[in-house]
Amino acid sequence: LIKIKEGKAEILVPDPKSYEIDGKFDPSWAPVFYNPKMTLNRDLSVVVLSVLKPKKIVDALSASGIRGIRYFKEIEGVEKVIFNDLDKNAVELINKNIELNKVKGEVFNKDANALLHEIKADFIDIDPFGSPAPFLLSAFNAVVRGGYVAITSTDLSALVCSSKYSARRKYDIYCERLSFSRELGVRGLIGKAIREAAILEKAAIPIFSFYYDYYYRVFFKVEGGAKRADNLLSKLVYYYECPNCGYRERSEYYERIKCTKCGTLMRVYGPAWGGELYNTDLVSDVKNKLQSNFTYLPVYNHVTRLVSTVENEAMYTQPYYKLDFLSSRLKKNVPAKNKVISCLSDASNTHFDNVGIKTSKNVEEVIQCIKIN
Ligand code: SAM
């Protein structure tokens, strides 16, 4: 074991050197998982939670315990953290780490689904290997009404349709690749979460969602009531895109339809969440907190950049336009993004894609701006 520091936590983790193969190391080769590449996920979660102010937290898939430990030490008002991992080595390490950090916590060695059917808390964190889908129902079961659930998903290949059968199995999604699939992936994930919560007559409202590196992260506020759940379900849609001319449609039904502009069979993705990805008040609170209380965060600059982009794009609900995709349909070079943004006047960058823009305008207006730039 070696001691590392992340944020205000100091924890013991398996020494990467002992598990190298041919001089290389992958966190999943160690007996207990600790991935420094997920620091941004934990940093930003600390800031979001400092705004949401939960008192009792469940870190349902804890590994080393780093996440729950950071929540306890870095967020004011957290009274208790419940840690859990199915793996005995992880539980042994969590016990050492919470003692080292003087955390008020309780540690379980259960299947997360079993634990989440036994306890209640006001924030549940689901941070698994791959898909969070197997843990959604139990997470929404364990959260109190008015509480919060956050999920990490690293199975982008399923959600962006590199593996369409996997998307169908895990998320009940008809998955075809559209030019804005990076955003559809998170919308598909949210759609699945909303349907799982609805089974329990709960409404899972997405309040902060982002893509980074190789994963999605979504925070939900969970409210009670069949009516509220129905209202969210009514905002699940299928997105359509013409692979030939870029024309788009949205419908509450799954159909094989032809493009009304050029007659090509359109590609389809869904069901997916068609509403807001953010609560804009929360985003500005996160931005302010970040600047006032959290300049010590290990990857502060990356977090700040991400939150600023998210703040600019948060007002646009329709998925981004991918400029290289549209330009190639027009057989034109990709214009400078800033020129297209100022041509549209009502548009912004998007954190989902470097060559993407967000706007409330339609595809014809975007094409017009590409043509003249
Ligand atoms: N949250 C951790 C962090 O931020 O560093 C990383 C968690 S790691 C990606 C996933 C953990 O879930 C592993 O430690 C694994 O042993 C545990 N796990 C896998 N399946 C589980 C299950 N069904 N119930 C409880 N824990 C499980």
Short mmCIF file of C-alpha atoms and ligand atoms in Angstrom, two decimals:
data_model
loop_
_atom_site.label_atom_id
_atom_site.label_comp_id
_atom_site.label_asym_id
_atom_site.label_seq_id
_atom_site.Cartn_x
_atom_site.Cartn_y
_atom_site.Cartn_z
CA LEU A 1 0.00 0.00 0.00
CA ILE A 2 1.03 3.60 -0.56
CA LYS A 3 -0.42 6.78 0.88
CA ILE A 4 -1.83 9.35 -1.57
CA LYS A 5 -3.55 12.69 -1.15
CA GLU A 6 -6.59 13.80 -3.11
CA GLY A 7 -8.44 16.94 -2.06
CA LYS A 8 -8.56 16.93 1.76
CA ALA A 9 -8.34 13.13 2.01
CA GLU A 10 -5.23 11.10 2.57
CA ILE A 11 -5.80 7.47 1.78
CA LEU A 12 -4.01 4.17 1.40
CA VAL A 13 -4.25 2.53 -2.02
CA PRO A 14 -2.53 -0.50 -3.58
CA ASP A 15 0.94 0.46 -4.83
CA PRO A 16 0.63 0.64 -8.66
CA LYS A 17 4.27 -0.56 -8.97
CA SER A 18 3.37 -3.94 -7.47
CA TYR A 19 0.74 -4.58 -10.15
CA GLU A 20 2.52 -3.39 -13.26
CA ILE A 21 2.61 -5.70 -16.27
CA ASP A 22 5.44 -4.96 -18.71
CA GLY A 23 5.89 -1.53 -17.11
CA LYS A 24 2.21 -0.63 -17.59
CA PHE A 25 -0.50 -0.23 -15.00
CA ASP A 26 -4.28 -0.25 -15.25
CA PRO A 27 -6.22 0.60 -12.05
CA SER A 28 -8.47 -2.42 -12.62
CA TRP A 29 -5.46 -4.78 -12.16
CA ALA A 30 -5.03 -3.80 -8.48
CA PRO A 31 -6.90 -5.74 -5.76
CA VAL A 32 -8.75 -2.53 -4.79
CA PHE A 33 -9.64 0.06 -7.40
CA TYR A 34 -8.36 3.64 -7.26
CA ASN A 35 -8.35 5.65 -10.47
CA PRO A 36 -6.64 9.08 -10.47
CA LYS A 37 -8.33 9.77 -13.83
CA MET A 38 -11.63 10.08 -11.94
CA THR A 39 -10.38 13.00 -9.82
CA LEU A 40 -12.43 15.51 -11.85
CA ASN A 41 -15.56 13.43 -11.27
CA ARG A 42 -14.91 13.50 -7.49
CA ASP A 43 -13.88 17.19 -7.44
CA LEU A 44 -17.00 18.34 -9.24
CA SER A 45 -19.20 16.02 -7.15
CA VAL A 46 -17.81 17.63 -3.99
CA VAL A 47 -18.80 21.09 -5.26
CA VAL A 48 -22.27 20.03 -6.46
CA LEU A 49 -22.95 18.31 -3.11
CA SER A 50 -21.75 21.35 -1.19
CA VAL A 51 -24.64 23.22 -2.85
CA LEU A 52 -27.19 20.41 -2.35
CA LYS A 53 -26.21 19.96 1.33
CA PRO A 54 -27.05 16.29 2.01
CA LYS A 55 -26.66 15.08 5.61
CA LYS A 56 -26.63 11.31 5.18
CA ILE A 57 -24.74 9.90 2.18
CA VAL A 58 -24.44 6.39 0.76
CA ASP A 59 -21.30 5.64 -1.28
CA ALA A 60 -22.74 2.35 -2.54
CA LEU A 61 -19.71 1.11 -4.50
CA SER A 62 -16.84 2.52 -2.48
CA ALA A 63 -13.64 0.63 -3.54
CA SER A 64 -10.96 2.53 -1.48
CA GLY A 65 -13.58 4.82 0.08
CA ILE A 66 -12.00 7.94 -1.45
CA ARG A 67 -15.32 9.38 -2.65
CA GLY A 68 -17.26 9.14 0.61
CA ILE A 69 -14.22 10.25 2.60
CA ARG A 70 -13.86 13.36 0.46
CA TYR A 71 -17.58 14.12 0.81
CA PHE A 72 -17.29 13.91 4.60
CA LYS A 73 -14.16 16.05 4.86
CA GLU A 74 -14.84 18.65 2.19
CA ILE A 75 -18.57 19.33 2.48
CA GLU A 76 -20.03 21.22 5.41
CA GLY A 77 -22.94 19.60 7.24
CA VAL A 78 -22.42 15.95 6.23
CA GLU A 79 -23.29 13.95 9.34
CA LYS A 80 -22.66 10.41 8.23
CA VAL A 81 -21.38 8.41 5.27
CA ILE A 82 -22.33 4.80 4.62
CA PHE A 83 -19.67 2.90 2.68
CA ASN A 84 -20.17 -0.39 0.91
CA ASP A 85 -18.35 -2.81 -1.36
CA LEU A 86 -18.95 -6.42 -2.31
CA ASP A 87 -15.24 -7.09 -2.23
CA LYS A 88 -13.66 -8.04 1.13
CA ASN A 89 -10.27 -6.46 0.29
CA ALA A 90 -12.04 -3.18 -0.47
CA VAL A 91 -13.91 -3.28 2.85
CA GLU A 92 -10.66 -3.89 4.76
CA LEU A 93 -9.10 -0.89 3.03
CA ILE A 94 -12.16 1.36 3.57
CA ASN A 95 -11.97 0.60 7.31
CA LYS A 96 -8.30 1.65 7.40
CA ASN A 97 -8.98 4.76 5.34
CA ILE A 98 -11.93 6.03 7.36
CA GLU A 99 -9.92 5.60 10.56
CA LEU A 100 -7.00 7.47 9.02
CA ASN A 101 -9.32 10.34 8.04
CA LYS A 102 -11.49 10.27 11.18
CA VAL A 103 -14.69 9.89 9.19
CA LYS A 104 -17.99 9.20 10.91
CA GLY A 105 -19.07 6.26 8.83
CA GLU A 106 -20.50 2.78 8.70
CA VAL A 107 -19.06 0.11 6.39
CA PHE A 108 -20.99 -2.73 4.73
CA ASN A 109 -19.82 -5.73 2.73
CA LYS A 110 -22.97 -6.39 0.67
CA ASP A 111 -24.27 -6.40 -2.82
CA ALA A 112 -25.15 -2.73 -3.37
CA ASN A 113 -28.66 -3.71 -4.50
CA ALA A 114 -29.29 -5.60 -1.25
CA LEU A 115 -28.03 -2.71 0.88
CA LEU A 116 -30.06 -0.12 -1.02
CA HIS A 117 -33.26 -2.03 -0.30
CA GLU A 118 -32.53 -1.89 3.44
CA ILE A 119 -31.56 1.72 4.12
CA LYS A 120 -32.66 5.28 3.39
CA ALA A 121 -30.50 8.38 2.86
CA ASP A 122 -30.68 11.79 1.27
CA PHE A 123 -27.88 11.25 -1.23
CA ILE A 124 -26.98 8.01 -3.01
CA ASP A 125 -23.83 7.76 -5.14
CA ILE A 126 -23.61 5.02 -7.78
CA ASP A 127 -20.10 4.79 -9.22
CA PRO A 128 -19.72 1.31 -10.73
CA PHE A 129 -17.49 -0.32 -13.32
CA GLY A 130 -19.36 0.21 -16.60
CA SER A 131 -23.12 0.60 -16.51
CA PRO A 132 -25.09 1.97 -13.55
CA ALA A 133 -28.29 0.43 -14.97
CA PRO A 134 -28.32 -2.61 -12.61
CA PHE A 135 -28.33 -0.25 -9.58
CA LEU A 136 -30.86 2.39 -10.64
CA LEU A 137 -34.01 0.88 -9.17
CA SER A 138 -32.44 0.22 -5.77
CA ALA A 139 -30.78 3.67 -5.68
CA PHE A 140 -34.14 5.38 -6.30
CA ASN A 141 -35.67 3.11 -3.70
CA ALA A 142 -33.12 4.13 -1.05
CA VAL A 143 -33.31 7.88 -1.58
CA VAL A 144 -35.80 9.86 0.50
CA ARG A 145 -38.27 12.13 -1.29
CA GLY A 146 -36.57 15.46 -1.99
CA GLY A 147 -33.17 13.74 -1.90
CA TYR A 148 -30.57 13.20 -4.62
CA VAL A 149 -28.99 10.37 -6.63
CA ALA A 150 -25.83 10.67 -8.74
CA ILE A 151 -24.66 8.08 -11.24
CA THR A 152 -21.46 7.55 -13.22
CA SER A 153 -21.56 5.61 -16.46
CA THR A 154 -18.36 4.47 -18.17
CA ASP A 155 -20.09 2.29 -20.75
CA LEU A 156 -20.17 4.93 -23.46
CA SER A 157 -19.82 2.33 -26.19
CA ALA A 158 -23.34 1.14 -25.38
CA LEU A 159 -24.85 4.60 -24.98
CA VAL A 160 -23.36 6.09 -28.15
CA CYS A 161 -24.24 2.98 -30.17
CA SER A 162 -20.83 1.45 -30.86
CA SER A 163 -22.59 -1.57 -29.47
CA LYS A 164 -26.27 -1.22 -30.33
CA TYR A 165 -27.30 -4.58 -28.87
CA SER A 166 -25.77 -3.60 -25.55
CA ALA A 167 -27.76 -0.33 -25.64
CA ARG A 168 -30.93 -2.35 -26.17
CA ARG A 169 -30.13 -4.78 -23.35
CA LYS A 170 -29.02 -2.30 -20.71
CA TYR A 171 -31.03 0.80 -21.53
CA ASP A 172 -33.96 -0.34 -23.75
CA ILE A 173 -32.68 2.04 -26.42
CA TYR A 174 -32.94 1.78 -30.19
CA CYS A 175 -29.46 2.97 -30.95
CA GLU A 176 -28.31 4.35 -34.27
CA ARG A 177 -25.39 6.72 -34.55
CA LEU A 178 -26.37 10.35 -35.11
CA SER A 179 -23.92 13.23 -35.49
CA PHE A 180 -24.70 14.39 -31.94
CA SER A 181 -24.52 10.95 -30.29
CA ARG A 182 -22.26 12.19 -27.45
CA GLU A 183 -25.17 14.19 -26.13
CA LEU A 184 -27.73 11.52 -26.96
CA GLY A 185 -25.77 9.06 -24.83
CA VAL A 186 -26.38 11.07 -21.68
CA ARG A 187 -30.01 11.65 -22.71
CA GLY A 188 -30.48 7.91 -23.20
CA LEU A 189 -28.98 7.24 -19.78
CA ILE A 190 -31.26 9.83 -18.15
CA GLY A 191 -34.27 8.37 -19.96
CA LYS A 192 -33.54 4.94 -18.50
CA ALA A 193 -33.14 6.41 -15.00
CA ILE A 194 -36.46 8.26 -15.29
CA ARG A 195 -38.23 5.03 -16.29
CA GLU A 196 -36.71 3.10 -13.36
CA ALA A 197 -37.67 5.78 -10.84
CA ALA A 198 -41.18 5.91 -12.33
CA ILE A 199 -41.70 2.24 -11.38
CA LEU A 200 -41.49 3.42 -7.77
CA GLU A 201 -43.75 6.42 -8.45
CA LYS A 202 -40.79 8.74 -8.07
CA ALA A 203 -39.67 11.51 -10.40
CA ALA A 204 -35.91 11.61 -11.16
CA ILE A 205 -35.24 15.13 -12.40
CA PRO A 206 -31.80 15.66 -13.98
CA ILE A 207 -30.21 18.76 -12.43
CA PHE A 208 -26.56 18.53 -13.50
CA SER A 209 -25.24 16.29 -16.28
CA PHE A 210 -21.88 16.16 -18.02
CA TYR A 211 -19.60 14.21 -20.27
CA TYR A 212 -15.86 14.04 -19.60
CA ASP A 213 -13.05 11.96 -21.02
CA TYR A 214 -14.68 8.51 -21.15
CA TYR A 215 -17.71 8.78 -18.89
CA TYR A 216 -21.04 10.48 -18.11
CA ARG A 217 -22.09 11.77 -14.74
CA VAL A 218 -25.66 12.78 -13.87
CA PHE A 219 -27.19 14.22 -10.67
CA PHE A 220 -30.93 13.77 -10.11
CA LYS A 221 -33.27 15.40 -7.64
CA VAL A 222 -35.82 12.78 -6.66
CA GLU A 223 -39.37 13.79 -5.89
CA GLY A 224 -42.35 11.65 -4.97
CA GLY A 225 -45.62 11.23 -6.82
CA ALA A 226 -47.02 9.31 -9.77
CA LYS A 227 -48.12 12.55 -11.51
CA ARG A 228 -44.62 14.01 -11.41
CA ALA A 229 -43.21 10.75 -12.76
CA ASP A 230 -45.80 10.77 -15.58
CA ASN A 231 -44.86 14.32 -16.44
CA LEU A 232 -41.18 13.36 -16.85
CA LEU A 233 -42.09 10.27 -18.90
CA SER A 234 -44.04 12.50 -21.27
CA LYS A 235 -40.76 14.26 -22.11
CA LEU A 236 -39.04 11.10 -23.38
CA VAL A 237 -38.59 11.29 -27.14
CA TYR A 238 -36.99 9.68 -30.18
CA TYR A 239 -34.45 11.82 -32.02
CA TYR A 240 -34.18 11.50 -35.80
CA GLU A 241 -31.45 12.72 -38.13
CA CYS A 242 -31.06 12.48 -41.89
CA PRO A 243 -27.59 11.07 -42.63
CA ASN A 244 -27.69 12.74 -46.05
CA CYS A 245 -28.71 16.36 -45.40
CA GLY A 246 -28.61 16.70 -41.60
CA TYR A 247 -32.32 17.50 -41.24
CA ARG A 248 -33.71 16.63 -37.77
CA GLU A 249 -36.98 15.55 -36.22
CA ARG A 250 -38.19 14.62 -32.72
CA SER A 251 -41.17 12.45 -31.97
CA GLU A 252 -42.67 10.61 -29.04
CA TYR A 253 -42.94 7.52 -31.26
CA TYR A 254 -40.45 5.11 -32.73
CA GLU A 255 -40.91 4.96 -36.50
CA ARG A 256 -38.87 4.30 -39.63
CA ILE A 257 -39.33 7.64 -41.36
CA LYS A 258 -37.92 9.29 -44.46
CA CYS A 259 -36.44 12.78 -44.45
CA THR A 260 -39.06 15.29 -45.59
CA LYS A 261 -36.29 17.35 -47.26
CA CYS A 262 -34.45 14.70 -49.29
CA GLY A 263 -36.26 11.37 -48.89
CA THR A 264 -33.37 9.48 -47.21
CA LEU A 265 -34.23 7.02 -44.43
CA MET A 266 -33.57 8.84 -41.16
CA ARG A 267 -31.52 7.43 -38.30
CA VAL A 268 -33.19 7.15 -34.93
CA TYR A 269 -32.15 7.16 -31.25
CA GLY A 270 -34.40 6.68 -28.24
CA PRO A 271 -36.26 6.76 -26.03
CA ALA A 272 -34.17 9.58 -24.60
CA TRP A 273 -34.71 12.53 -22.27
CA GLY A 274 -35.86 15.53 -24.31
CA GLY A 275 -35.80 18.14 -21.53
CA GLU A 276 -33.15 20.20 -19.72
CA LEU A 277 -29.86 18.63 -18.70
CA TYR A 278 -29.27 21.19 -15.95
CA ASN A 279 -30.97 23.25 -13.35
CA THR A 280 -29.46 26.63 -14.26
CA ASP A 281 -29.65 27.98 -10.68
CA LEU A 282 -27.65 24.99 -9.50
CA VAL A 283 -25.05 25.56 -12.23
CA SER A 284 -24.52 29.18 -11.18
CA ASP A 285 -24.38 28.21 -7.49
CA VAL A 286 -21.75 25.59 -8.38
CA LYS A 287 -19.75 28.19 -10.28
CA ASN A 288 -19.86 30.65 -7.37
CA LYS A 289 -18.97 28.02 -4.76
CA LEU A 290 -16.12 26.84 -6.93
CA GLN A 291 -14.58 30.31 -6.98
CA SER A 292 -15.16 31.08 -3.31
CA ASN A 293 -14.48 27.80 -1.45
CA PHE A 294 -12.81 25.26 -3.69
CA THR A 295 -9.69 26.75 -5.26
CA TYR A 296 -7.68 23.98 -3.53
CA LEU A 297 -9.29 21.22 -5.66
CA PRO A 298 -6.67 18.97 -7.30
CA VAL A 299 -7.94 19.62 -10.85
CA TYR A 300 -9.50 23.03 -10.16
CA ASN A 301 -8.68 24.50 -13.60
CA HIS A 302 -10.29 21.63 -15.50
CA VAL A 303 -13.39 21.76 -13.30
CA THR A 304 -13.70 25.54 -13.76
CA ARG A 305 -13.37 25.31 -17.52
CA LEU A 306 -16.00 22.57 -17.70
CA VAL A 307 -18.46 24.43 -15.47
CA SER A 308 -18.06 27.67 -17.46
CA THR A 309 -18.85 25.91 -20.74
CA VAL A 310 -21.78 24.11 -19.14
CA GLU A 311 -23.09 27.45 -17.83
CA ASN A 312 -23.09 28.92 -21.36
CA GLU A 313 -24.77 25.97 -23.02
CA ALA A 314 -27.26 25.16 -20.25
CA MET A 315 -30.01 27.34 -21.71
CA TYR A 316 -30.16 25.34 -24.97
CA THR A 317 -32.28 22.19 -24.75
CA GLN A 318 -31.93 20.87 -28.27
CA PRO A 319 -28.83 18.75 -28.97
CA TYR A 320 -25.75 20.41 -30.43
CA TYR A 321 -24.96 20.74 -34.13
CA LYS A 322 -21.71 19.16 -35.26
CA LEU A 323 -20.04 21.56 -37.67
CA ASP A 324 -17.78 19.03 -39.41
CA PHE A 325 -20.75 16.75 -40.10
CA LEU A 326 -22.86 19.55 -41.59
CA SER A 327 -19.92 21.04 -43.52
CA SER A 328 -19.12 17.74 -45.18
CA ARG A 329 -22.79 17.43 -46.30
CA LEU A 330 -22.28 20.83 -47.99
CA LYS A 331 -18.86 19.79 -49.32
CA LYS A 332 -17.37 22.80 -47.54
CA ASN A 333 -14.40 23.23 -45.24
CA VAL A 334 -15.31 23.44 -41.57
CA PRO A 335 -15.69 27.16 -40.73
CA ALA A 336 -14.24 28.69 -37.56
CA LYS A 337 -16.61 27.88 -34.72
CA ASN A 338 -16.61 31.43 -33.35
CA LYS A 339 -17.71 32.81 -36.70
CA VAL A 340 -20.69 30.46 -36.83
CA ILE A 341 -21.55 31.34 -33.22
CA SER A 342 -21.56 35.07 -33.92
CA CYS A 343 -23.42 34.56 -37.21
CA LEU A 344 -26.19 32.74 -35.33
CA SER A 345 -25.99 35.35 -32.53
CA ASP A 346 -27.92 33.01 -30.24
CA ALA A 347 -25.42 30.13 -29.79
CA SER A 348 -22.57 28.80 -27.64
CA ASN A 349 -19.81 26.20 -27.40
CA THR A 350 -20.65 22.81 -25.97
CA HIS A 351 -18.59 20.66 -23.61
CA PHE A 352 -19.85 17.57 -25.48
CA ASP A 353 -17.86 18.19 -28.62
CA ASN A 354 -15.06 20.54 -29.72
CA VAL A 355 -16.59 21.02 -33.14
CA GLY A 356 -20.14 21.28 -31.81
CA ILE A 357 -22.30 24.32 -31.15
CA LYS A 358 -25.47 24.77 -29.16
CA THR A 359 -28.24 27.04 -30.39
CA SER A 360 -32.01 27.34 -30.35
CA LYS A 361 -31.99 27.87 -34.14
CA ASN A 362 -32.85 25.16 -36.65
CA VAL A 363 -30.57 23.24 -39.00
CA GLU A 364 -31.35 25.44 -42.02
CA GLU A 365 -30.21 28.53 -40.10
CA VAL A 366 -27.03 26.76 -39.00
CA ILE A 367 -26.35 25.63 -42.59
CA GLN A 368 -26.84 29.19 -43.79
CA CYS A 369 -24.17 30.40 -41.37
CA ILE A 370 -21.78 27.61 -42.43
CA LYS A 371 -22.28 28.57 -46.09
CA ILE A 372 -21.35 32.21 -45.62
CA ASN A 373 -18.34 31.58 -43.36
N1 SAM B 1 -16.34 4.99 -6.09
C1 SAM B 1 -14.97 4.56 -6.26
C2 SAM B 1 -14.04 5.75 -6.46
O1 SAM B 1 -14.52 6.91 -6.64
O2 SAM B 1 -12.81 5.55 -6.47
C3 SAM B 1 -14.77 3.56 -7.37
C4 SAM B 1 -15.69 2.40 -7.38
S1 SAM B 1 -15.23 1.11 -8.49
C5 SAM B 1 -15.48 1.84 -10.06
C6 SAM B 1 -16.55 -0.04 -8.33
C7 SAM B 1 -16.53 -0.88 -7.05
O3 SAM B 1 -17.77 -1.59 -6.99
C8 SAM B 1 -15.45 -1.93 -6.98
O4 SAM B 1 -14.69 -1.73 -5.82
C9 SAM B 1 -16.20 -3.28 -6.91
O5 SAM B 1 -15.62 -4.19 -6.01
C10 SAM B 1 -17.55 -2.86 -6.40
N2 SAM B 1 -18.70 -3.70 -6.80
C11 SAM B 1 -18.92 -4.30 -7.99
N3 SAM B 1 -20.14 -4.88 -8.01
C12 SAM B 1 -20.71 -4.62 -6.80
C13 SAM B 1 -21.98 -4.92 -6.24
N4 SAM B 1 -22.90 -5.61 -6.90
N5 SAM B 1 -22.23 -4.47 -4.99
C14 SAM B 1 -21.31 -3.75 -4.29
N6 SAM B 1 -20.09 -3.44 -4.79
C15 SAM B 1 -19.79 -3.87 -6.02
#
